[in-house]
Coordinates of C-alpha atoms and ligand atoms in Angstrom, one line a residue:
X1 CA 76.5 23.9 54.6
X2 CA 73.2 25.1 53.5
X3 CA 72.8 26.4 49.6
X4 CA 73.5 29.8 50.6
X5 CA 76.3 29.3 52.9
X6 CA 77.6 27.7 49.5
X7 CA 77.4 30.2 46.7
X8 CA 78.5 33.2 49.3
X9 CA 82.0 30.7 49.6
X10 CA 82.1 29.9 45.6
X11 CA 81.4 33.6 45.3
X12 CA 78.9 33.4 42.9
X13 CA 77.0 36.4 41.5
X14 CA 74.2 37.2 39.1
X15 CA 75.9 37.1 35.2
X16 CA 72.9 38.4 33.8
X17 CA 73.8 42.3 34.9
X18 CA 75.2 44.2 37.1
X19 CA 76.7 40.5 39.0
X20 CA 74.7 41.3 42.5
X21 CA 75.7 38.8 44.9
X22 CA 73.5 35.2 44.8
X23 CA 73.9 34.5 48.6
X24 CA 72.3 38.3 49.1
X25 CA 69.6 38.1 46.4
X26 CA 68.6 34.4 47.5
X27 CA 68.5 35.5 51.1
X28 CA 64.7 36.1 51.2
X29 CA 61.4 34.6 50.5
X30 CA 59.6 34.9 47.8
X31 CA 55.6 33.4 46.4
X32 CA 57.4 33.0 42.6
X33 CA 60.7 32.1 41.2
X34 CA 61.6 32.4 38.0
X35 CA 65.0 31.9 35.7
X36 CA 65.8 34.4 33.2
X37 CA 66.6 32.2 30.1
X38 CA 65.6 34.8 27.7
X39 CA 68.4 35.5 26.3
X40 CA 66.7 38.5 24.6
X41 CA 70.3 40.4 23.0
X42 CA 71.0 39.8 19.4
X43 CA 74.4 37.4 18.4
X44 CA 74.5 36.4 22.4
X45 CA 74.5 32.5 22.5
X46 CA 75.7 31.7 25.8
X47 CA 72.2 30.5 27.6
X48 CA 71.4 28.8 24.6
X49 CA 74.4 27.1 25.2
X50 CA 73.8 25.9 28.6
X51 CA 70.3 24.9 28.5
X52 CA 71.0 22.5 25.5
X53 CA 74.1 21.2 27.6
X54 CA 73.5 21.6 31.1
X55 CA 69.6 21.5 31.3
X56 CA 69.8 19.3 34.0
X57 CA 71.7 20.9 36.5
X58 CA 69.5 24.0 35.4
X59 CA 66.7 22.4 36.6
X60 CA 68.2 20.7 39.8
X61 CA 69.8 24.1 40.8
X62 CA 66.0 25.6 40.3
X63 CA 64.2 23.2 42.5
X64 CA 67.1 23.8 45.1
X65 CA 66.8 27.7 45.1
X66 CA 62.6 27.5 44.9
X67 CA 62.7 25.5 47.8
X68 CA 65.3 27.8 49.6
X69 CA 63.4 31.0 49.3
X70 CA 59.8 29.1 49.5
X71 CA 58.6 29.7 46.7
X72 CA 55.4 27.6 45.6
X73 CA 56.1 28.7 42.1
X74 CA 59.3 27.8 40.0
X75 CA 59.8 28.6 36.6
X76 CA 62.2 29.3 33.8
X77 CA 61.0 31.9 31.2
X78 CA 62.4 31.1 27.8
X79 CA 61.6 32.1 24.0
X80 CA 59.7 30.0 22.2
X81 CA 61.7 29.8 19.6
X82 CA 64.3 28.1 21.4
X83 CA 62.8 24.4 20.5
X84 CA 66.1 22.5 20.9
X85 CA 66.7 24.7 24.4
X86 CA 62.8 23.5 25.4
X87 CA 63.1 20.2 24.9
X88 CA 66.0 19.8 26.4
X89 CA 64.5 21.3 30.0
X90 CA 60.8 19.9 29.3
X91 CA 63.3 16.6 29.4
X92 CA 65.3 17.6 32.6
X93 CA 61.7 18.1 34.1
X94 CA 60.3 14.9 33.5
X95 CA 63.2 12.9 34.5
X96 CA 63.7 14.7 37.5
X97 CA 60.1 14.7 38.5
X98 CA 60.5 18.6 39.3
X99 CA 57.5 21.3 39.8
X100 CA 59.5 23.6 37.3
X101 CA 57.4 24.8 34.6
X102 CA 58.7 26.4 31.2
X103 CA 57.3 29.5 30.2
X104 CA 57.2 30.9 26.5
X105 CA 58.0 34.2 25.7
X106 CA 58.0 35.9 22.4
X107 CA 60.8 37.2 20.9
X108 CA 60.8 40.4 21.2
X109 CA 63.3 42.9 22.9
X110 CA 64.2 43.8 25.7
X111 CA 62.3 40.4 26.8
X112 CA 65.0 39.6 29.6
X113 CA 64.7 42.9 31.3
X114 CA 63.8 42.0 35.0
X115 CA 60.3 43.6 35.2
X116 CA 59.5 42.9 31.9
X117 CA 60.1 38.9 32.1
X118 CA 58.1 39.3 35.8
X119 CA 55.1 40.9 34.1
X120 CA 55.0 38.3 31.3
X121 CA 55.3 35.6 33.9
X122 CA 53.6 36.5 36.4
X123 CA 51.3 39.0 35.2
X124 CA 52.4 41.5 38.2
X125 CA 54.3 44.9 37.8
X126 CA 57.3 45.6 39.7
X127 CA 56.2 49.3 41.1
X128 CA 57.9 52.0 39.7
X129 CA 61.7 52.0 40.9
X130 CA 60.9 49.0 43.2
X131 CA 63.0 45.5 42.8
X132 CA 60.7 42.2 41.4
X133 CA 60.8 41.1 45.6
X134 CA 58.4 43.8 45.9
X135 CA 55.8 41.8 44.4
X136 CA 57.5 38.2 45.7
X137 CA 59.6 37.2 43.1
X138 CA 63.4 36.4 43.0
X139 CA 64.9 36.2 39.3
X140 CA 68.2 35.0 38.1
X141 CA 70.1 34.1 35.7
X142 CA 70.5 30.8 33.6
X143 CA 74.0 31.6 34.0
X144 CA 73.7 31.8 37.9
X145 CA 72.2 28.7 38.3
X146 CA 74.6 26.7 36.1
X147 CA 77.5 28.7 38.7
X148 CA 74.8 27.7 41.8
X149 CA 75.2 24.1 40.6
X150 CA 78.9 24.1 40.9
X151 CA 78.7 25.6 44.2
X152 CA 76.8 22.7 45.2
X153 CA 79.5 20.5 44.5
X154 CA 81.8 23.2 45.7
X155 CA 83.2 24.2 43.3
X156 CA 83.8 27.8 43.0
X157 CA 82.8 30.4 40.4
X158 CA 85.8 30.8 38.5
X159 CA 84.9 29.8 34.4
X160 CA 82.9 31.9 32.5
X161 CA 81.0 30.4 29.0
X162 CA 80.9 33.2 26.6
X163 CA 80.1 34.2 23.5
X164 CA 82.6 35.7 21.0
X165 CA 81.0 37.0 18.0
X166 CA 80.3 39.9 15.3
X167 CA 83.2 40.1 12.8
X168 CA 85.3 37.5 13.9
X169 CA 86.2 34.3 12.1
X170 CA 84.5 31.7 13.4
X171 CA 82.2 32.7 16.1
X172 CA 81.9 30.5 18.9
X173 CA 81.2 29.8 22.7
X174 CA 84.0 29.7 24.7
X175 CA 85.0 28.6 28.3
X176 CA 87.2 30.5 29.8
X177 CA 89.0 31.4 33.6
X178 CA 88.1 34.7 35.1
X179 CA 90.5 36.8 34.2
X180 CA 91.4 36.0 30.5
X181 CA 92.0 38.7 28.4
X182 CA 89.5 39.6 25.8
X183 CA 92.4 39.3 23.2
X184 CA 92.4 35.3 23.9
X185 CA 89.0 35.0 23.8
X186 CA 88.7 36.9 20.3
X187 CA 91.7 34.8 18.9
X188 CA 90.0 31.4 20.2
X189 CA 86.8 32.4 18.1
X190 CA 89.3 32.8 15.0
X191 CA 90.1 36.6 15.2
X192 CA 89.0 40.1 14.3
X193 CA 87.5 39.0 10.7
X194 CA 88.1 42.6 9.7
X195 CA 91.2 45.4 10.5
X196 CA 89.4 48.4 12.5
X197 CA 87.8 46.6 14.7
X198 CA 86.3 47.5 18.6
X199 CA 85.2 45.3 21.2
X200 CA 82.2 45.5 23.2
X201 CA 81.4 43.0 26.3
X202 CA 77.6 42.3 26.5
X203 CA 75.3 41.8 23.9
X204 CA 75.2 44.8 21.1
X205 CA 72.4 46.7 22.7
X206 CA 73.2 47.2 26.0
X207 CA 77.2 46.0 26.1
X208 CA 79.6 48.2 26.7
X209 CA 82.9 49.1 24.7
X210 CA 85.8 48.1 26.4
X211 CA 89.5 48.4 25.8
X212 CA 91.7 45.3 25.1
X213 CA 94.4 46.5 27.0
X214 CA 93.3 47.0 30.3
X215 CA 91.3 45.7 33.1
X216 CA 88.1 46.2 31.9
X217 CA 90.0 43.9 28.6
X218 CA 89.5 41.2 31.5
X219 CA 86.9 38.1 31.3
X220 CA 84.8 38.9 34.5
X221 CA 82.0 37.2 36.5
X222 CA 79.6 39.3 34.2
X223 CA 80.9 38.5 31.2
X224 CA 78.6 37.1 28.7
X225 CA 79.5 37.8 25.2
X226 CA 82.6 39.9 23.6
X227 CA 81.8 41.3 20.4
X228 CA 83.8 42.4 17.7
X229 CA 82.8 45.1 16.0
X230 CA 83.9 47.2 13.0
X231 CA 84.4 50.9 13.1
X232 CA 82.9 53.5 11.1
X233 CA 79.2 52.0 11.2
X234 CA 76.0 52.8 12.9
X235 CA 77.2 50.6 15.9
X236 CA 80.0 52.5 17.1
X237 CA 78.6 55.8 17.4
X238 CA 75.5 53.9 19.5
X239 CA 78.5 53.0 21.6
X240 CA 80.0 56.3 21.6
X241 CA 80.4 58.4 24.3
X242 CA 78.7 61.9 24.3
X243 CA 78.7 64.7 27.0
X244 CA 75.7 66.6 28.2
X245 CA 76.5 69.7 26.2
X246 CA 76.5 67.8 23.2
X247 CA 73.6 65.9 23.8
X248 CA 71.6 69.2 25.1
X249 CA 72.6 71.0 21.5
X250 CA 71.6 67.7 19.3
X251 CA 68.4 67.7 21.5
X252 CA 67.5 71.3 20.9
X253 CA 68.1 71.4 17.0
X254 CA 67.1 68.2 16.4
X255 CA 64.3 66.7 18.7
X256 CA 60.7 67.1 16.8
X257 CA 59.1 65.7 19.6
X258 CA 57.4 62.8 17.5
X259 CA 57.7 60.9 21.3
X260 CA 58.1 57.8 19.3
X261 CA 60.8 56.9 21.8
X262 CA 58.2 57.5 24.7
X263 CA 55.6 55.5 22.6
X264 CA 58.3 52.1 22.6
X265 CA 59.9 52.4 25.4
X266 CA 59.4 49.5 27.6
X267 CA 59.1 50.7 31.0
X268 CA 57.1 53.0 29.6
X269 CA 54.8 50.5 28.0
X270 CA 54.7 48.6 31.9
X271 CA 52.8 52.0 33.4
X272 CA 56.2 53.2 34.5
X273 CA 56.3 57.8 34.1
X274 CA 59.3 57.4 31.9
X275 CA 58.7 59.8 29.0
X276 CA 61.9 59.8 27.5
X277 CA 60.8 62.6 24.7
X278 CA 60.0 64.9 27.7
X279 CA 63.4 64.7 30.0
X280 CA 65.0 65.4 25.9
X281 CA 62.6 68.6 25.8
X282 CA 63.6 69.6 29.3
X283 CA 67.2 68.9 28.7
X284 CA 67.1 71.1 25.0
X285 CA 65.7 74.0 26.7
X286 CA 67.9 73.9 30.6
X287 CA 70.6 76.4 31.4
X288 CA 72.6 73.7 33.4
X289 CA 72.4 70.3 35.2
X290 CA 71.7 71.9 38.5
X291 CA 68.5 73.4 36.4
X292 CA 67.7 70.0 35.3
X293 CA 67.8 68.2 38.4
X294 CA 66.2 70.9 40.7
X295 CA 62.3 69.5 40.3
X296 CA 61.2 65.9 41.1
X297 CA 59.4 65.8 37.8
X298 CA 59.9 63.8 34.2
X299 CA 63.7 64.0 34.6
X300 CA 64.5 62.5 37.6
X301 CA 62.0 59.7 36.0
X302 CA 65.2 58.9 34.0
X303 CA 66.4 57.0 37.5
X304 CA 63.4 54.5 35.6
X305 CA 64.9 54.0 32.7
X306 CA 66.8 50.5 31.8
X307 CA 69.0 51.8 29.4
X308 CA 67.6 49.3 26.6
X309 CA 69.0 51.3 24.2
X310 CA 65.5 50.9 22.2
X311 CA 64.9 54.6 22.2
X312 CA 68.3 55.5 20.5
X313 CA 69.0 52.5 17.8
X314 CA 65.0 51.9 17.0
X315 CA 62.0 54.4 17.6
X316 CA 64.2 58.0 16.5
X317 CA 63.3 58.6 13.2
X318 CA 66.0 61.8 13.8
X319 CA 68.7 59.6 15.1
X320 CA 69.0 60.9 18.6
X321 CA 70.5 59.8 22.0
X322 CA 67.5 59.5 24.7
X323 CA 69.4 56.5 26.5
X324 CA 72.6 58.4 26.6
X325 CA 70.9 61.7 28.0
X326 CA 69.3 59.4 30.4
X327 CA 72.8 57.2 31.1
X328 CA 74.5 60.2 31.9
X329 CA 71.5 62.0 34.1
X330 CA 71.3 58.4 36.1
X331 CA 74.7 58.5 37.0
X332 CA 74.8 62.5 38.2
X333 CA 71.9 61.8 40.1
X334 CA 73.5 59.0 41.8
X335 CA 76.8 60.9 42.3
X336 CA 74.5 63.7 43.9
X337 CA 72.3 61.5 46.2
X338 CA 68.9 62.6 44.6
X339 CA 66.1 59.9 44.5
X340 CA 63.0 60.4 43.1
X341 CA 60.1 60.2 45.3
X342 CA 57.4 57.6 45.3
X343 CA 57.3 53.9 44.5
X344 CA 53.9 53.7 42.7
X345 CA 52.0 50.5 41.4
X346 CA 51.7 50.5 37.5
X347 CA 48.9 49.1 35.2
X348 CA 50.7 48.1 31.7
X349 CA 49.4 50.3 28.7
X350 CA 46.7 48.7 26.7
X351 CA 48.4 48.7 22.9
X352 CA 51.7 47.3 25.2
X353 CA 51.2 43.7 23.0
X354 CA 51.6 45.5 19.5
X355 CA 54.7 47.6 20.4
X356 CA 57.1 45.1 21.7
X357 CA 59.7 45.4 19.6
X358 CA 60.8 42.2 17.6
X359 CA 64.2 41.1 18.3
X360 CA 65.1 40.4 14.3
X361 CA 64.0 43.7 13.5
X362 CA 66.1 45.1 15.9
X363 CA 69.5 42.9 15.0
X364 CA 68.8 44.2 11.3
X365 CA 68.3 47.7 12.4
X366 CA 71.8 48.1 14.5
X367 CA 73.2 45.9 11.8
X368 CA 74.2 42.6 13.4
X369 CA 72.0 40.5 11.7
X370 CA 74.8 39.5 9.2
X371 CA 76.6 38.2 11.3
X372 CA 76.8 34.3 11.9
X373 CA 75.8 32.2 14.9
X374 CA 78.5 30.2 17.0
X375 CA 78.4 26.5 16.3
X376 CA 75.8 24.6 17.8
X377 CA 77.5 22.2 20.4
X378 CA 81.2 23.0 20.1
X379 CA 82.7 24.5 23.0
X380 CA 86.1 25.7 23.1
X381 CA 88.2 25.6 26.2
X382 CA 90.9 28.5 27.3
X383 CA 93.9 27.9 29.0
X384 CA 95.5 31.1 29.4
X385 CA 99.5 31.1 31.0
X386 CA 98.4 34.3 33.0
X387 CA 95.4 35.9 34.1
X388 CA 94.7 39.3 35.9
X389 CA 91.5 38.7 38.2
X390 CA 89.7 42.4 39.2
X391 CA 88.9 42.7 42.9
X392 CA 85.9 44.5 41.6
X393 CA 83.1 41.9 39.9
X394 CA 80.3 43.5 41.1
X395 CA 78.6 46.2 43.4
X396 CA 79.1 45.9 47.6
X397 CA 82.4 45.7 49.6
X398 CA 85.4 44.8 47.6
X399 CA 86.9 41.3 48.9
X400 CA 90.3 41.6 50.7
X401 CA 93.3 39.9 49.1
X402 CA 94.6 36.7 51.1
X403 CA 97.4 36.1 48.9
X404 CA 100.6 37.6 48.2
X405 CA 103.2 37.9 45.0
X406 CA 105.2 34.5 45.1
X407 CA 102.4 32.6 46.4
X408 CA 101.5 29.4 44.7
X409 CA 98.0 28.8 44.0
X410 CA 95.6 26.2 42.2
X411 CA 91.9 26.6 40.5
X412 CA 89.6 27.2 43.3
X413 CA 92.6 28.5 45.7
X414 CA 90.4 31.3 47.8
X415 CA 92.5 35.0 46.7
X416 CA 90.0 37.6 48.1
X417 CA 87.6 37.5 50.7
X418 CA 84.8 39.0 52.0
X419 CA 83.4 39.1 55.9
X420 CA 80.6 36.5 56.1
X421 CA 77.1 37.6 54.9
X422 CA 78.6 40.9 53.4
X423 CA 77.4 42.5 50.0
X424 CA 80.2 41.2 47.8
X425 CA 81.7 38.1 46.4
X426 CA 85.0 36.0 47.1
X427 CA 87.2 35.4 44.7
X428 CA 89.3 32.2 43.7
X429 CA 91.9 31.4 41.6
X430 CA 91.2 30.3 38.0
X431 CA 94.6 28.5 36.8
X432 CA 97.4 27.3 38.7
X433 CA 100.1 29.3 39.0
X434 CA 102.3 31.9 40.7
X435 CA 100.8 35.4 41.9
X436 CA 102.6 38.0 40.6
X437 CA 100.8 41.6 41.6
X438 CA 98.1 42.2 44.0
X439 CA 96.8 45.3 43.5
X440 CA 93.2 46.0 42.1
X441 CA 93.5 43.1 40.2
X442 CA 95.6 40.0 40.8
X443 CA 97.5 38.2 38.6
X444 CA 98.4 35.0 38.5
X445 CA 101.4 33.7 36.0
X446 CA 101.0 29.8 35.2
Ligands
SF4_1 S1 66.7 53.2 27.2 FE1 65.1 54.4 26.3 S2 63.6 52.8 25.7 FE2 65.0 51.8 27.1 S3 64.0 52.1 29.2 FE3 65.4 53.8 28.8 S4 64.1 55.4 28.0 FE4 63.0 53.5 27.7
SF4_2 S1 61.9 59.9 19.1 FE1 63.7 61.3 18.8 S2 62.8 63.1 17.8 FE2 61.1 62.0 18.6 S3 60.8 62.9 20.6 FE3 62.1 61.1 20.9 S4 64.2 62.0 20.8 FE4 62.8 63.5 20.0

């Protein structure tokens, strides 16, 4: 079995985002490839983790994927200040003898964003609503290629390294099956250190908040880091949701139209027409969203944005919503099949360099920078006695169950699959156990 005949069977995906499909994104060929070690999110831990742990496989998964997609350049982009991280793969390198070169990066945020790192890197811009293939490069994950490793020894993608910080006790990385409930993981890293607590799954900036209770409580194949945060503070109203009247009204009484969110924003720094200070002008002054989406102008430029969340918790001095406005005009536009036109070639602005936003003034702007770090090499295994896997871990055809209640299954047991070469991602069993429901999630009782 070739290496993408192997991680379509382990069913692994992308856990830096939105957990696109590896064997779909590998399937191509590509001048550059680069790993997205970043890690750019305040309190997130979880690369860090790996690189210091599992650098070699890192880098043997690397060569394995360069050479797939023919790539004659492979490399893994990576702050600078991650010295331990660095040595640790400047050491898998040399022993391996591998044409992977390491990459610095500043710390600055959104540094991980996909056409951010491929600029830095490469010195190329993805054109404006284009993917980074566009210009010949693949990126993924850290993450993914520690999962691609496993597939290699087939093993599937079924244990997730997280980590759980914010106001818990002792904030830690974690190991845990797919499928663990969020409660576990936020008692494994010592508990909710304070009483009105919320969680939010991702990094602070672009996480979202989830419920404990349900199945988005779940550990999925995108989950990087659960964060416990408490109520009442800048954090959860940035995590709030808002609807479009009530964005349109704080727009229209409150926007001075400083475009200091415009000015940082870091598409908009790479040459992208993302202006998010005009779609909040345009929004203020509409009748209705049919108004607002009528003209392939600055707010359908909001299908640009990232949703970095810069705009919102750092450049408005008035303490506006630009991301939201956009969030919510993203999705409409999705839900109403508009695109905008036109896939245009950027040139980065010149004073780009001196508005990169750095990362620590960020974590002390949103207010996590009081919180502590996990412990450096101390990882802490879960062993939950039931887990409720989601069919749904990603975008593309959801996998069909092969199992049903009563049937006994063990870690790595295929549950749900999908038709060979299909946009989606099998699933597996992640304890051993007893399946008790299939519906849009099975669950499995140890
Ligand atoms: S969230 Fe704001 S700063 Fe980030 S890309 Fe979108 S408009 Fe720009
Ligand atoms: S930074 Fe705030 S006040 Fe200034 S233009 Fe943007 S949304 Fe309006």
């Amino acid at each position: 079995m070739n290496l993408l005949e192997l991680v379509e069977k382990a069913g692994v995906t992308g856990c830096g985002g939105a957990g696109f499909p590896t064997h779909i994104k590998w399937n191509a060929k590509a001048d550059w490839f680069i790993v997205n070690a970043v890690e750019c999110e305040p309190l997130l831990q979880t690369d860090q983790y790996l690189m210091r742990n599992r650098a070699d496989d890192i880098v043997y998964a690397c060569r394995q994927a360069a050479e797939m997609i023919g790539a004659q350049n492979a490399v893994i982009a990576v702050k600078r200040a991650y010295g331990k991280e660095i040595a640790a793969l400047e050491k898998a390198v040399e022993t391996a003898g591998a044409a992977v070169r390491i990459h610095r990066m500043d710390s600055f945020y959104p540094a991980g964003d996909e056409q951010v790192i491929v600029y830095e890197v490469t010195g190329k811009t993805v054109p404006c609503g284009g993917i980074p293939l566009d210009v010949g490069v693949v990126v993924s994950n850290v993450a993914t290629l520690a999962a691609a490793f496993d597939a290699m020894k087939e093993e599937p993608f079924i244990m997730k390294y997280i980590t759980v910080a914010g106001a818990v006790n002792s904030p830690a990385v974690i190991r845990a099956p797919l499928g663990t409930s969020v409660s576990e993981c936020v008692e494994a890293a010592g508990g909710a250190a304070a009483d009105d607590c919320f969680v939010v799954s991702g990094g602070p900036m672009m996480g979202k908040k989830i419920a404990c209770d349900a199945v988005s409580g779940r550990v999925t194949k995108t989950t990087s880091g659960i964060l416990v945060l408490p109520k009442g503070g800048f954090m959860e109203e940035y995590k709030g949701d808002m609807d479009l009247e009530a964005l349109k009204k704080r727009a229209r009484s409150a926007c001075i139209q400083c475009s200091y969110c415009t000015m940082l924003c870091p598409r908009h720094l790479l040459g992208h027409p993302l202006e998010p200070h005009r779609i909040m002008r345009a929004a203020a002054f509409s009748e209705d969203l049919d108004q607002l989406l009528e003209s392939d102008g600055p707010v359908r430029n909001a299908s640009l944005c990232s949703l970095c969340g810069v705009c919102t918790a750092y450049a408005c001095p008035m303490g506006l919503e630009p991301s939201k406005l956009n969030a919510f005009l993203k999705e409409e536009m999705a839900r109403r099949g508009i695109r905008r036109s036109g896939k245009e070639t950027t040139v980065p602005l010149p004073d780009r360099e001196w508005r990169k936003v750095p990362t620590g003034r960020i974590s002390r702007r949103v207010g996590t920078a009081d919180y502590g770090g996990t412990k450096e090499d101390a990882l802490i295994e879960i062993r939950p006695e039931e887990v409720a896997i989601a069919l749904r871990q990603g975008p593309g055809v959801l996998p069909q169950p092969v199992v049903a209640a009563g049937d006994r299954v063990s870690p790595g047991t295929l549950i749900a699959s999908i038709p060979a070469g299909a946009l989606g991602s099998n699933l597996h069993a992640s304890i051993e156990g007893t399946v008790v429901e299939v519906s849009d999630v099975i669950r499995i009782r140890g």
